[in-house]
Structure formats: C-alpha cells, structure tokens
mmCIF file of C-alpha atoms in Angstrom:
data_model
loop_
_atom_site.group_PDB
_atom_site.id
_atom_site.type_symbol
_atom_site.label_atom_id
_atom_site.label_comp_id
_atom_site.label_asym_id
_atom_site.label_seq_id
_atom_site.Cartn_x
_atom_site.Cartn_y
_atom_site.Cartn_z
ATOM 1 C CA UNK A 51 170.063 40.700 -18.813
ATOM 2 C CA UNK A 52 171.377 37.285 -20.014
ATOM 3 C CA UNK A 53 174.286 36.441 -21.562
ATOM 4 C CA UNK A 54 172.633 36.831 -25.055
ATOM 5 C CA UNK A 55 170.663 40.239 -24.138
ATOM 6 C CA UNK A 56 167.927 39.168 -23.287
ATOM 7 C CA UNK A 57 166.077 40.440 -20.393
ATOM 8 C CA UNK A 58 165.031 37.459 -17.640
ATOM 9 C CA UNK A 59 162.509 37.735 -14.843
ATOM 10 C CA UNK A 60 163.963 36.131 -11.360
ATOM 11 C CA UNK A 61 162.468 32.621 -10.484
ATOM 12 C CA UNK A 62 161.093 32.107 -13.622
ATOM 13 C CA UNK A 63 161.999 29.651 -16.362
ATOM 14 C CA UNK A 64 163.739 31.116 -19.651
ATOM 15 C CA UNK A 65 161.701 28.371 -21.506
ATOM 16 C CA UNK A 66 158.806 26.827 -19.987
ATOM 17 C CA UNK A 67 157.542 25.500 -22.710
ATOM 18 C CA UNK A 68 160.460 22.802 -22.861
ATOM 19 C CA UNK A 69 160.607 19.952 -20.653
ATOM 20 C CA UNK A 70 164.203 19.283 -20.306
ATOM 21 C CA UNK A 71 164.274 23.341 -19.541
ATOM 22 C CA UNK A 72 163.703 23.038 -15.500
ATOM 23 C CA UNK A 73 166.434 25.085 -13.939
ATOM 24 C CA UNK A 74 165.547 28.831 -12.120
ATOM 25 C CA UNK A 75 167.794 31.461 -12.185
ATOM 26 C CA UNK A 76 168.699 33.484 -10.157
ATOM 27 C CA UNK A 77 167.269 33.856 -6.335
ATOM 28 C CA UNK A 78 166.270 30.305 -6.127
ATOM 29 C CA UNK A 79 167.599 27.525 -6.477
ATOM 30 C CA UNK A 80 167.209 24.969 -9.030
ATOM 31 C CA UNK A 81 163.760 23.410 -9.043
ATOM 32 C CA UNK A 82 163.212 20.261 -10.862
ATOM 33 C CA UNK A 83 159.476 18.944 -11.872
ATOM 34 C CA UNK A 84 158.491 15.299 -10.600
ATOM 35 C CA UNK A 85 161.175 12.677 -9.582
ATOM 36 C CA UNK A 86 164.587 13.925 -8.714
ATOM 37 C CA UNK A 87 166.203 10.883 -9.794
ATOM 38 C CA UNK A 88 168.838 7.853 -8.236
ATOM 39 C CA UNK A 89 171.317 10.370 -6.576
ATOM 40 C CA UNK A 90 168.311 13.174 -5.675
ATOM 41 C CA UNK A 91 165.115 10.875 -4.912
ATOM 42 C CA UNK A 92 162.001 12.918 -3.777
ATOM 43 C CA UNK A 93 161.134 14.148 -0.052
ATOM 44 C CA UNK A 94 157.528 13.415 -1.124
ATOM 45 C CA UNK A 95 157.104 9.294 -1.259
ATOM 46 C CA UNK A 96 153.601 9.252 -1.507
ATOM 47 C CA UNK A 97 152.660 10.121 -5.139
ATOM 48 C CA UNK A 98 154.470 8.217 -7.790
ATOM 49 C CA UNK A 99 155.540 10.365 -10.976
ATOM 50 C CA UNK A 100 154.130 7.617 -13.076
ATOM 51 C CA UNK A 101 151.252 6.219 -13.202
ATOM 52 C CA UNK A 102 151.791 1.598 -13.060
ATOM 53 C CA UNK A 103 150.529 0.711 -16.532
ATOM 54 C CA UNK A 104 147.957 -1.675 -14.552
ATOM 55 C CA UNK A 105 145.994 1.351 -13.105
ATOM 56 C CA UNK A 106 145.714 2.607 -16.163
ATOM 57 C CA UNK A 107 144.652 -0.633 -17.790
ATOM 58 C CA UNK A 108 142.053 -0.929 -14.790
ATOM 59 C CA UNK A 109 140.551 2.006 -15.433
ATOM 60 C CA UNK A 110 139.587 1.438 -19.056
ATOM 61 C CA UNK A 111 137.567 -1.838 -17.842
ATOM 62 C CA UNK A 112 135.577 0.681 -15.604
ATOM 63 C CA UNK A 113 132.741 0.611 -18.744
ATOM 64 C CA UNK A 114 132.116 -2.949 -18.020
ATOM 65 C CA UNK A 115 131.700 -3.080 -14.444
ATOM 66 C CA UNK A 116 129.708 -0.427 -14.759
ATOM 67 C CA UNK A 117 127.435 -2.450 -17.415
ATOM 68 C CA UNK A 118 127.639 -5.579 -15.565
ATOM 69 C CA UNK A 119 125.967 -4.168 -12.686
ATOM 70 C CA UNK A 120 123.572 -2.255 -14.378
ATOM 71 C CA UNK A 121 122.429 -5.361 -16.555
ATOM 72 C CA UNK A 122 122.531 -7.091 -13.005
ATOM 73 C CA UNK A 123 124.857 -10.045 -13.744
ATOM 74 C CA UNK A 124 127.657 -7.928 -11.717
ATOM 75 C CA UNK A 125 129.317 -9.747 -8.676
ATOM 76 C CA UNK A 126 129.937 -6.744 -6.570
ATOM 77 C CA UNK A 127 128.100 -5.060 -4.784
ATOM 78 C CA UNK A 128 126.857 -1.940 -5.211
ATOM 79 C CA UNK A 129 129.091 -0.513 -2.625
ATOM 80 C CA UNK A 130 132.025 -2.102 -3.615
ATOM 81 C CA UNK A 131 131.223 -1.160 -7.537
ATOM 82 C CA UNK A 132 132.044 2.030 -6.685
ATOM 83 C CA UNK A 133 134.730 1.594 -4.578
ATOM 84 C CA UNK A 134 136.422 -0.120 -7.229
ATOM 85 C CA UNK A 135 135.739 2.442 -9.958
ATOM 86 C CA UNK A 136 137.370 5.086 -7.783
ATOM 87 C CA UNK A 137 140.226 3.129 -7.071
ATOM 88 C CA UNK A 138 140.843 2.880 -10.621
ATOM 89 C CA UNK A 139 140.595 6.381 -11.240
ATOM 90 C CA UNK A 140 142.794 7.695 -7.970
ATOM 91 C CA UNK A 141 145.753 7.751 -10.502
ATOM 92 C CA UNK A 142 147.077 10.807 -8.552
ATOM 93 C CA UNK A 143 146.540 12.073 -4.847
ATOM 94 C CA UNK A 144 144.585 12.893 -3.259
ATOM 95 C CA UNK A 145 141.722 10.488 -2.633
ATOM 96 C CA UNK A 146 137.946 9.946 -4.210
ATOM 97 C CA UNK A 147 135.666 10.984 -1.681
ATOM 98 C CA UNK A 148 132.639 8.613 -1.135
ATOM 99 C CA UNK A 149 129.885 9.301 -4.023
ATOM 100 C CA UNK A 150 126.405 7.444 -4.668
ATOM 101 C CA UNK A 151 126.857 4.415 -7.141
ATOM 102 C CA UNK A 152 124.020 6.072 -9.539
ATOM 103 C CA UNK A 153 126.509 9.310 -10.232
ATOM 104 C CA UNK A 154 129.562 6.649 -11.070
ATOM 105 C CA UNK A 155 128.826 6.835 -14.934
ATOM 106 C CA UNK A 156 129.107 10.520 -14.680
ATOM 107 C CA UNK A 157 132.452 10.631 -12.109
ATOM 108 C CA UNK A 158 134.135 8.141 -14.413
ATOM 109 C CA UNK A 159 133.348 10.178 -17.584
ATOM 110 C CA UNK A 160 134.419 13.713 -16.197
ATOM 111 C CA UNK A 161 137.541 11.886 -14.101
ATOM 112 C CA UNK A 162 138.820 10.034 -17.696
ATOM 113 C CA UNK A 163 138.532 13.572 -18.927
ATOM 114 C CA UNK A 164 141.225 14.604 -16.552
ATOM 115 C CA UNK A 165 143.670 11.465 -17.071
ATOM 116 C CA UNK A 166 143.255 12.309 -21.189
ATOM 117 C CA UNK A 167 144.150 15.454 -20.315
ATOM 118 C CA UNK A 168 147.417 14.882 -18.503
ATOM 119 C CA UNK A 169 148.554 12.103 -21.209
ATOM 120 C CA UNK A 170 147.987 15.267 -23.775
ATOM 121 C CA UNK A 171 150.523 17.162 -21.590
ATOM 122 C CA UNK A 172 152.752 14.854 -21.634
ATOM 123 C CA UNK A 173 152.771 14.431 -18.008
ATOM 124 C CA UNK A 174 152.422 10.626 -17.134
ATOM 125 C CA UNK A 175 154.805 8.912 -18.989
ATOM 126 C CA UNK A 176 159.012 9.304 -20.021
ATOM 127 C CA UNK A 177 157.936 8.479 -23.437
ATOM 128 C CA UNK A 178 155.917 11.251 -25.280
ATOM 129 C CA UNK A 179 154.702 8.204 -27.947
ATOM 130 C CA UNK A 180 153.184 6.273 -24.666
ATOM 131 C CA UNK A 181 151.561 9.499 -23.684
ATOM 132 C CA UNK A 182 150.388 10.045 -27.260
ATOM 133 C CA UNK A 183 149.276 6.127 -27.657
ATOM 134 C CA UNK A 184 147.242 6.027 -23.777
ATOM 135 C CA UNK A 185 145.792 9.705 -25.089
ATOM 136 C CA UNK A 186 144.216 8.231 -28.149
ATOM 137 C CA UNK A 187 143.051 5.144 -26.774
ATOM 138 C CA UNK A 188 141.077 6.615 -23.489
ATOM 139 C CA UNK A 189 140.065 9.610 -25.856
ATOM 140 C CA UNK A 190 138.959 7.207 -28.657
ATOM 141 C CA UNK A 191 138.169 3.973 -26.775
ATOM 142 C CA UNK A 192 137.046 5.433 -23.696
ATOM 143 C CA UNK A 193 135.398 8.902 -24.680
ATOM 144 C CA UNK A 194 134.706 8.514 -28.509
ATOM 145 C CA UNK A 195 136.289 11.659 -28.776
ATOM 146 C CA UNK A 196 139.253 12.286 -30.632
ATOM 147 C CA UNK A 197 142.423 13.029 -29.061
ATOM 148 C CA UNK A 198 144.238 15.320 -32.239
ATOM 149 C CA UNK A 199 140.990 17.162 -32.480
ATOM 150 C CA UNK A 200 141.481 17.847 -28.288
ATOM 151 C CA UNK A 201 144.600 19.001 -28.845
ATOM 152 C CA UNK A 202 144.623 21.302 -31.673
ATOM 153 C CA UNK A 203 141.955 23.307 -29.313
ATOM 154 C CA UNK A 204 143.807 22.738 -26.365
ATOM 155 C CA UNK A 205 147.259 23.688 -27.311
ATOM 156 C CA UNK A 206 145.762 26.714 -28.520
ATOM 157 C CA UNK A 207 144.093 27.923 -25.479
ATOM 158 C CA UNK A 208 147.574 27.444 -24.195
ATOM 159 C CA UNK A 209 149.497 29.593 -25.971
ATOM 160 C CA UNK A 210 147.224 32.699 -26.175
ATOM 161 C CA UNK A 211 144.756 32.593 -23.131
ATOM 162 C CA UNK A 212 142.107 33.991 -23.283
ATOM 163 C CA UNK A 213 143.001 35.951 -26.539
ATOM 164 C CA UNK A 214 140.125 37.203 -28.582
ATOM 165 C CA UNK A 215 139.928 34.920 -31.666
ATOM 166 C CA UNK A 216 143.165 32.943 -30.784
ATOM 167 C CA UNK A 217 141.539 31.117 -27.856
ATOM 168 C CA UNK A 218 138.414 29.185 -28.656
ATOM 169 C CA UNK A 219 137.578 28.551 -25.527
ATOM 170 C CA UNK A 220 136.375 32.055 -24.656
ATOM 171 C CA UNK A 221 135.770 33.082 -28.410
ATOM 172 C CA UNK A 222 132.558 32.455 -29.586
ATOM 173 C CA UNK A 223 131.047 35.950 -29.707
ATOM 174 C CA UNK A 224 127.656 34.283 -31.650
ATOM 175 C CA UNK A 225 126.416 33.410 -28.151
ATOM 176 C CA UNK A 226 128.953 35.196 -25.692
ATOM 177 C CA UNK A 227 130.981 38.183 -25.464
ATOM 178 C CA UNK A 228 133.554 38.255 -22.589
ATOM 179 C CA UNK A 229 135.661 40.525 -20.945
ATOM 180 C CA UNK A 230 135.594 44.239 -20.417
ATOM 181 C CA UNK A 231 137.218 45.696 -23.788
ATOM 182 C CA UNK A 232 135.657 43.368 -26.771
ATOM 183 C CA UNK A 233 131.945 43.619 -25.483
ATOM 184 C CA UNK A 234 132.510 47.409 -25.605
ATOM 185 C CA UNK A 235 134.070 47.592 -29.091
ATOM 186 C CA UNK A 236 131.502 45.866 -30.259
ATOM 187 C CA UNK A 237 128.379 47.800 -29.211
ATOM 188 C CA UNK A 238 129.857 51.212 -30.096
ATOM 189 C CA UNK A 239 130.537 49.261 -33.543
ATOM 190 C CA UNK A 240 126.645 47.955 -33.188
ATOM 191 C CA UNK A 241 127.453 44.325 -33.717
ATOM 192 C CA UNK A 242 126.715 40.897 -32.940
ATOM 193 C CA UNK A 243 123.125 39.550 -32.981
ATOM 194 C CA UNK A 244 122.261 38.171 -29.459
ATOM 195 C CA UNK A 245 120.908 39.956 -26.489
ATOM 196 C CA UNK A 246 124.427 39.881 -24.432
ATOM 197 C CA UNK A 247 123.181 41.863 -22.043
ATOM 198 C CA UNK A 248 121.126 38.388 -20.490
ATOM 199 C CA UNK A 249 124.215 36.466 -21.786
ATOM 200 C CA UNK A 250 124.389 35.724 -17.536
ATOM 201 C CA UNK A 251 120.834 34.277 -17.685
ATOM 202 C CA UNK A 252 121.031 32.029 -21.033
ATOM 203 C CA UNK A 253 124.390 30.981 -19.893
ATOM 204 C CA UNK A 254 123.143 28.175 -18.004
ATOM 205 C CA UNK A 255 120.908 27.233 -20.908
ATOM 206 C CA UNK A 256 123.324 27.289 -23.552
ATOM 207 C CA UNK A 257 126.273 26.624 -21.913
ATOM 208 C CA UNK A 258 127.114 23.842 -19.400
ATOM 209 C CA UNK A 259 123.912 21.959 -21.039
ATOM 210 C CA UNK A 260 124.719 21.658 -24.947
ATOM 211 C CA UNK A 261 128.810 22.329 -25.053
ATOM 212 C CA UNK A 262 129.867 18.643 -24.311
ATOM 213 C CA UNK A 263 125.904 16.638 -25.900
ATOM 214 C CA UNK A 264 125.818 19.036 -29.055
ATOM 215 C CA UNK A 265 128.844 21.390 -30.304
ATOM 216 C CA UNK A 266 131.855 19.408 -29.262
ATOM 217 C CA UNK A 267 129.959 16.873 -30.833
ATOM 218 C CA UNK A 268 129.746 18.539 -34.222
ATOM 219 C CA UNK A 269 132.871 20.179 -34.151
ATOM 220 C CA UNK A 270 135.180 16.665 -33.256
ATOM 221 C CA UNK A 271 133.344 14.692 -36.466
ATOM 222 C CA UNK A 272 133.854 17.985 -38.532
ATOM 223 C CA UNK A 273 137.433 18.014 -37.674
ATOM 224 C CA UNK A 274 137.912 14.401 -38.222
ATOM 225 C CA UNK A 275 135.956 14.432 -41.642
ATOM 226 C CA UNK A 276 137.516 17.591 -42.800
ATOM 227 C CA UNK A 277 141.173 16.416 -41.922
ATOM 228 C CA UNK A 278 140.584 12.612 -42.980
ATOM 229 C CA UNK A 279 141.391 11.067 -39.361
ATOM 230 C CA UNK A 280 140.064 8.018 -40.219
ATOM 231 C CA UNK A 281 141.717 6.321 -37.223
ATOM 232 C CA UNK A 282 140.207 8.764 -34.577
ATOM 233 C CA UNK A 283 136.528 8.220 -36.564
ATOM 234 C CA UNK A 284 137.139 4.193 -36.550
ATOM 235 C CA UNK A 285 137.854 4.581 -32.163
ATOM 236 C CA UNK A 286 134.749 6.825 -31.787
ATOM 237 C CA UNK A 287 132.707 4.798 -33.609
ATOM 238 C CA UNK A 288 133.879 1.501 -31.961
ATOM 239 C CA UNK A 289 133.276 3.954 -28.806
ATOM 240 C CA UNK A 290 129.279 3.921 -29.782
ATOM 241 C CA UNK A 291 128.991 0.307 -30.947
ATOM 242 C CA UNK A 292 130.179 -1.101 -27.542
ATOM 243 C CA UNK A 293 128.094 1.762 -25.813
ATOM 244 C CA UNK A 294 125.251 0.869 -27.742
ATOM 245 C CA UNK A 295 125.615 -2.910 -27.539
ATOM 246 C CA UNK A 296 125.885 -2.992 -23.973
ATOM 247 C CA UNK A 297 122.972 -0.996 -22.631
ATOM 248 C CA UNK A 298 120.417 -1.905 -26.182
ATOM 249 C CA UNK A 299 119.663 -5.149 -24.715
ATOM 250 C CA UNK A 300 118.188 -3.691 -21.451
ATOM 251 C CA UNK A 301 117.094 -0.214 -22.827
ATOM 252 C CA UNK A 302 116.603 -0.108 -26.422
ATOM 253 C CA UNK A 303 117.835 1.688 -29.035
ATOM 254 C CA UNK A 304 115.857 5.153 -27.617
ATOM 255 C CA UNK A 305 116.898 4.300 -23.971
ATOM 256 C CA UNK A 306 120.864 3.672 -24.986
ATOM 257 C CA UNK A 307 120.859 7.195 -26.949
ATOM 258 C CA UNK A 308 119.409 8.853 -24.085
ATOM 259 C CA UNK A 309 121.592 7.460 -21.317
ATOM 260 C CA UNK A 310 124.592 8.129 -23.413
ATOM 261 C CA UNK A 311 123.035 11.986 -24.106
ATOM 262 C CA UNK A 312 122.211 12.401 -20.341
ATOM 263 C CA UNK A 313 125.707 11.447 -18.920
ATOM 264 C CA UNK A 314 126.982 13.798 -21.377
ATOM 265 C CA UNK A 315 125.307 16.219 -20.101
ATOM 266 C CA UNK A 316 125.710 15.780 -16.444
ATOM 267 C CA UNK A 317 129.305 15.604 -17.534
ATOM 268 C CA UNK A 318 129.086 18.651 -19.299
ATOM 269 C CA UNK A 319 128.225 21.152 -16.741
ATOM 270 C CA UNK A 320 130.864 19.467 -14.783
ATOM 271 C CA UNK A 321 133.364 20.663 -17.509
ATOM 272 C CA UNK A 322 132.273 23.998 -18.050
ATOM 273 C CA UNK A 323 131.919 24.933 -14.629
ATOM 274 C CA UNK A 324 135.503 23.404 -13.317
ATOM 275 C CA UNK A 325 136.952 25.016 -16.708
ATOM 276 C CA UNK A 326 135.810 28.076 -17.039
ATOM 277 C CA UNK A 327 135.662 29.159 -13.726
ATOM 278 C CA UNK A 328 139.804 30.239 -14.192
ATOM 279 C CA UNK A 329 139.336 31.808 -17.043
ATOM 280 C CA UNK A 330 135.677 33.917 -17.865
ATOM 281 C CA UNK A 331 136.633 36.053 -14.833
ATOM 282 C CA UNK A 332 139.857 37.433 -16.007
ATOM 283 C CA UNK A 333 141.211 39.600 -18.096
ATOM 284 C CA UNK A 334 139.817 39.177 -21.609
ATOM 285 C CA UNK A 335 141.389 41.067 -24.489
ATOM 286 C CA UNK A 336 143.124 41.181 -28.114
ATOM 287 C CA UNK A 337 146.652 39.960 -28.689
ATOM 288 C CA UNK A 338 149.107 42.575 -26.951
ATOM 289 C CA UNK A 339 152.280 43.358 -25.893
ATOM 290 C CA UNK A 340 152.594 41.286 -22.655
ATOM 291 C CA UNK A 341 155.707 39.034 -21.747
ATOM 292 C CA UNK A 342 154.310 35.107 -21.597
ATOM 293 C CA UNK A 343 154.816 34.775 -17.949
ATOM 294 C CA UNK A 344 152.213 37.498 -17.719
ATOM 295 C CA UNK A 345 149.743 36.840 -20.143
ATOM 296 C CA UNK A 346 149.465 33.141 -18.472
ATOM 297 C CA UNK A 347 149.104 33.650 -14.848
ATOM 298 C CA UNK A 348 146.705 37.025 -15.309
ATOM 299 C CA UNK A 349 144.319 35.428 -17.993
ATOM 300 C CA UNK A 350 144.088 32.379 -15.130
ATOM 301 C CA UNK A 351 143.044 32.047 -11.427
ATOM 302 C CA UNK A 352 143.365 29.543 -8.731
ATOM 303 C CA UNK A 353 140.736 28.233 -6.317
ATOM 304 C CA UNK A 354 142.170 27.133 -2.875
ATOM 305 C CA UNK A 355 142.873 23.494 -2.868
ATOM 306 C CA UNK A 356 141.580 20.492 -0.657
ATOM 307 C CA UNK A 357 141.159 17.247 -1.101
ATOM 308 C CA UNK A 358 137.399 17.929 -2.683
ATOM 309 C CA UNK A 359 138.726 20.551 -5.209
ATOM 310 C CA UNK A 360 141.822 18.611 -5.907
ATOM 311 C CA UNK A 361 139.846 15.502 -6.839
ATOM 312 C CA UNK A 362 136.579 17.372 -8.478
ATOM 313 C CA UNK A 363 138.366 19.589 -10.956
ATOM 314 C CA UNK A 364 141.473 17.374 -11.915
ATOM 315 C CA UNK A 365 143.920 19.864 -9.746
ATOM 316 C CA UNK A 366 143.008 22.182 -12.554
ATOM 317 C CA UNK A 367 142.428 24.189 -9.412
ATOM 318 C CA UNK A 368 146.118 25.557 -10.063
ATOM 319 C CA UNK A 369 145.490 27.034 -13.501
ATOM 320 C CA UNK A 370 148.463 29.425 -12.701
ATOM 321 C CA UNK A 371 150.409 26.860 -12.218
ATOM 322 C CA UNK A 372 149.113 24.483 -14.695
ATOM 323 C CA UNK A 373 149.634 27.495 -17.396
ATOM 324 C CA UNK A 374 153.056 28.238 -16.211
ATOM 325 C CA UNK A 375 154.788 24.487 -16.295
ATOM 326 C CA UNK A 376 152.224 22.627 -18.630
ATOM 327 C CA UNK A 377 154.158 19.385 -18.871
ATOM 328 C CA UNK A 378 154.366 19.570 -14.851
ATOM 329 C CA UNK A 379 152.452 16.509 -13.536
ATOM 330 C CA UNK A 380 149.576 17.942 -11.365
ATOM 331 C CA UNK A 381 150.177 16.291 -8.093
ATOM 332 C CA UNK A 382 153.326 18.862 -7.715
ATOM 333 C CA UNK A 383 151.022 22.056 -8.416
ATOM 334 C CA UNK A 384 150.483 22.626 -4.753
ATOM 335 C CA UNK A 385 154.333 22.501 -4.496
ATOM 336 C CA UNK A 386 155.130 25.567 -6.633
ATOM 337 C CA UNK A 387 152.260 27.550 -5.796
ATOM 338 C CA UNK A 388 153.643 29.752 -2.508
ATOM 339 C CA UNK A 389 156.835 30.243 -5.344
ATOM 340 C CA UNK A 390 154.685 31.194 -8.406
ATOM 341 C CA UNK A 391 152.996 33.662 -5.818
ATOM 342 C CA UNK A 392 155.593 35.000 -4.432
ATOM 343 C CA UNK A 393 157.478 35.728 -7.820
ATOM 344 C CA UNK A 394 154.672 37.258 -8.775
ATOM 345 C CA UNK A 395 153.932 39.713 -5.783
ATOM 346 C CA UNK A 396 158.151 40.319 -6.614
ATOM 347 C CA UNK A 397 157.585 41.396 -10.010
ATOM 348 C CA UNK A 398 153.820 42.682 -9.843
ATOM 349 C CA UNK A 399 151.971 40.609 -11.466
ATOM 350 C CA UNK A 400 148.579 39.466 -10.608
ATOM 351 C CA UNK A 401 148.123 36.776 -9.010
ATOM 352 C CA UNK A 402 144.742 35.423 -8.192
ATOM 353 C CA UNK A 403 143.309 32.992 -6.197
ATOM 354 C CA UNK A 404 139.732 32.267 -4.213
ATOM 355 C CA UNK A 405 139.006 30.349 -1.266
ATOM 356 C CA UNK A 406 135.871 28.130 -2.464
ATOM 357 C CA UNK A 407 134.553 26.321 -5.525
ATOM 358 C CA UNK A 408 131.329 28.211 -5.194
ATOM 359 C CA UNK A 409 133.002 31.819 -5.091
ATOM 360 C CA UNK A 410 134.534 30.778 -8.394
ATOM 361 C CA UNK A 411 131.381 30.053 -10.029
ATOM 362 C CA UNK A 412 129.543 32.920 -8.838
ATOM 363 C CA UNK A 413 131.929 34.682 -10.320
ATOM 364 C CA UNK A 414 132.199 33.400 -13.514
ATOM 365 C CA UNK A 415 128.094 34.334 -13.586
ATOM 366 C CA UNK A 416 129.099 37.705 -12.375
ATOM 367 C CA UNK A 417 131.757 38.633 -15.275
ATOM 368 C CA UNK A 418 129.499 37.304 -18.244
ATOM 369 C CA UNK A 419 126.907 39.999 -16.292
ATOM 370 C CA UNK A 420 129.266 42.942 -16.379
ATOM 371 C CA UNK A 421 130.146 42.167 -19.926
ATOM 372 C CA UNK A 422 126.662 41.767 -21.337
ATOM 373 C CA UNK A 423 126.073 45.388 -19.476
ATOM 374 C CA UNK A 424 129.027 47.009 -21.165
ATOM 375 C CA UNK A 425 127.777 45.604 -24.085
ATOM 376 C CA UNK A 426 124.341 47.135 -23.550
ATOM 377 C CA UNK A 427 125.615 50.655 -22.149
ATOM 378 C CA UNK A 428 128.082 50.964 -25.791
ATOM 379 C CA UNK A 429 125.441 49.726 -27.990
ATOM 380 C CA UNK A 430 122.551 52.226 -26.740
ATOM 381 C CA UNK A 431 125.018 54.730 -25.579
ATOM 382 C CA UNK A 432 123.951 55.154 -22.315
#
C-alpha cells in the first residue's frame, strides 16, 4: 500500500497516463521515457527523441515528387524517387527496406498514418501545441482527414480496449461480433441481423476493403459537419483540390477519383491488418472490474519485432507497450518490453506476444471464426 492507501503493483507506474509521471517504484529503478537530459544523456545515440523540423517539412513535399514523376517532368530517377520518399519518412529507426517505386503512393500514405499518429500522442515534440499544430496539418494537409475526429476515436480505444460499446474499434456488432462472451449473449438473446457465423469469410470483403475508401470516410465529414469543424473541413477539402489538380491533367476527373479511391484502399488493408491484428484476438468483453494495467496489456498483443515489422506497422508491433506508456515515443518500445514482460509474469498477467506478422493475421481470421461459431451454437442452441 501507498502512503495514501492505495494499493500499487511493483514496476508499474502509479499514473501512466501523465507524462511528467515516469518514476517506478519499488524493485526497479527509476525509468525515464526518451532523453535523459544534460547531466543523464542517453546510452542509445542513434535515435533522436525529436524529430528536426526539416524531416518533417520534407516529408509533406513527398505529394509532389510523387506527382512530378508521375506527370514525367520529375528529375529523379525512378530509383532515387523512392529513395528519397523513404528517407523522408525514416523519422524513427529502424530503416525503410527497399520497395518498388509503383507501391510509393501507398507506403507514403500508410507511413504518414503512423507519424499523425505519434504527433496525436504527443510523442515528437516538448510542446503539446507543436504536436497538436504538425497533427492537424499532415492529418488535414496530408491525409484530408481530420485530426480531432482521429482523436476522439482514438483516445477512446485507449482508455477502454476493447470494451464492448466503449471501444469503436471492435464495436460494430451490425457487421461483426467479437470475442467469446458478447457473440454468445447475443444468440441466446436471438439478435443481430447478419450471418456471424461467416463473419471470417466476409471479413475480407467488408473489412480491410471499405473501412479506410467508405466508412471512415462518412463518419470524419459527419463528425466535422455535426460538430462545425470548419477548419478540419477547409484542410480536407484543400487535401482534394491539390489531389485533384495534380493528377486531372493526366487522368481526368474519373481517373483522379479512382487513383485517390485505389490508394485508399491498398492503404486500407494495410491498416486493418497491422491494427487489428493486437486486438480481434484478445479478450473481448463488457466494462468490468479489472485494474488498468490489466485491462491494457490483456486486451493487446505483441508481434516479435525486426526491422520489417518495426517499419511496416509503425512499431505498433508493441501494443503492450504502446497501451501501457502512450506518450512513450515508439523507438524506446523495444526497450521496456523484457520489463513490461517480466512484471507481468511477476504479477500474472497475460502477456502475449507472436513470433511473425503472418501468425498474427491468421489469427485475427481465426478469432472472428470462433466468435461467429459461438454465435451460431447460442442462437440455434446447439
């Protein structure tokens, strides 16, 4: 117990929610996240805690290359194209692996996706307004997405993982039912109107395929609209007009819609499958009575990194970790992970992680199986 009464869990912070809140008690010693300052600098010289303002600057001028060689008045080569667009994006070890220049459109899309994502944690930058400002600009400018409507999903999924109707992320029960206790509930109760039990089959159909090109899509401009963001509408819609502008001369208005629609969706599939891969094979249930340190790392898993899985899935390869110290910046995640693990084997929690990329997504297919068969089995009594 604490000074205050308050029970505390060994190697754990009291607060991990708050950034300034970095010290461990008890059986460790005091672990701080990112640069250790003047009198304590880093062991680890190779990744910088914050990204130079020029990379970041570089990689929003990634669209025009990219145009410039497509409408052919680009003076690099294709090879070098490509070499360049990576080294804009490699704002965080390790390094882009080689890719061919016709899937650059796609790896910049899905690797902007990741930078947005650490500026909404907070994680570049000293400043929390410079992280807000870069958010909105590569969300708005770069993604014509808008970074409040991100967040107020995202912050969500963070505080109740995969909770049943407090995560949306897992909760859309018109299409999918997940987990092992809500699919049953629901067929002894005979609802819901699809057949769940080939949820595994129309997965890839209706999942990786229309999340990012269709729903996000209608749920960001209902957001905006219904909350009057004007801002966040004026950046998507400056977003479109420059995307539109730049490829209309070559392709038309028809070809410009559908190259915007068909990077979406290659960029799609790479969302869902890097995303929900921690999450559709865990534990899936109603709010309960669980302490946060547990509810976080069992409702995630980890896949073992390299520099492939680092790179591919924006180090969200540590979900445990990512859960655990949100505002961490993800080049340390490797760092804590033999802790978190060990804590966790301490106190027994779960902690789980699997070797390859492809393991995970099998068995992401595998869970929304045994769910849709639970489903079944309650529903017809069986």
């Amino acid at each position: 117990m604490d000074g205050e009464g308050r029970p505390h869990v060994d190697g754990f912070p009291q607060n991990p929610l708050h950034r300034r809140a970095v010290g461990l008690v008890q059986g460790q010693p005091g672990l701080l996240l990112g640069s250790r300052g003047k009198s304590r600098p880093s062991r680890d010289r190779r990744r910088p805690r914050h990204v130079p303002l020029w990379l970041i600057v570089a990689a929003l001028h990634c669209h025009r290359l990219l145009a410039d060689h497509l409408a052919g008045t680009s003076t690099h080569p294709p090879h070098r194209l490509e070499s360049t667009c990576h080294r804009h994006l490699a704002l965080f070890h390790p390094p882009l692996p080689p890719s061919p220049t016709p899937l650059a459109p796609r790896s910049l899309q899905a690797q902007t996706g990741w930078l947005q994502h650490d500026f909404g944690h907070m994680s570049v930058f000293k400043l929390n307004s410079w992280n807000h400002f870069f958010q909105h600009i590569i969300m708005g400018a770069g993604k014509g997405t808008s970074s409040k409507w991100w967040n107020f999903r995202h912050f969500q999924h963070h505080a109740k993982p995969n909770i049943f109707k407090k995560d949306p992320d897992i909760t859309l029960p018109a299409v999918f039912l997940i987990g092992d206790t809500i699919p049953v509930e629901w067929g002894k109760q005979r609802r819901g109107s699809s057949p769940y039990q080939w949820q595994h089959g129309y997965f890839f159909l209706l999942g990786p395929p229309f999340l990012l090109p269709v729903y996000f899509h209608f749920e960001n401009l209902y957001f905006c609209f219904k909350r009057g963001l004007w801002l966040d509408l004026f950046s998507m819609a400056l977003f479109m007009l420059k995307f539109h502008l730049t490829y209309y001369p070559m392709m038309g208005l028809a070809g410009s819609a559908g190259l915007y629609f068909f990077v979406r969706f290659l960029e799609s599939h790479w969302f869902v499958w890097c995303t929900q891969m921690s999450h559709i094979p865990m534990e899936v249930d109603r709010d309960g009575e669980k302490n946060w340190v547990q509810m976080q790392v069992e409702a995630s898993c980890n896949v073992k990194g390299s520099y492939f899985n680092d790179w591919f899935s924006g180090h969200l390869n540590y979900q445990i970790e990512h859960h655990l110290f949100p505002n961490m910046p993800r080049h340390n995640f490797y760092k804590v992970a033999p802790l978190v693990e060990s804590m966790c084997k301490k106190h027994g929690i779960t902690y789980t992680s699997k070797p390859t990329l492809m393991k995970a997504f099998a068995d992401t297919v595998r869970a929304l199986k045994k769910s849709g068969q639970l489903y079944y089995e309650a529903y017809y009594h069986i």
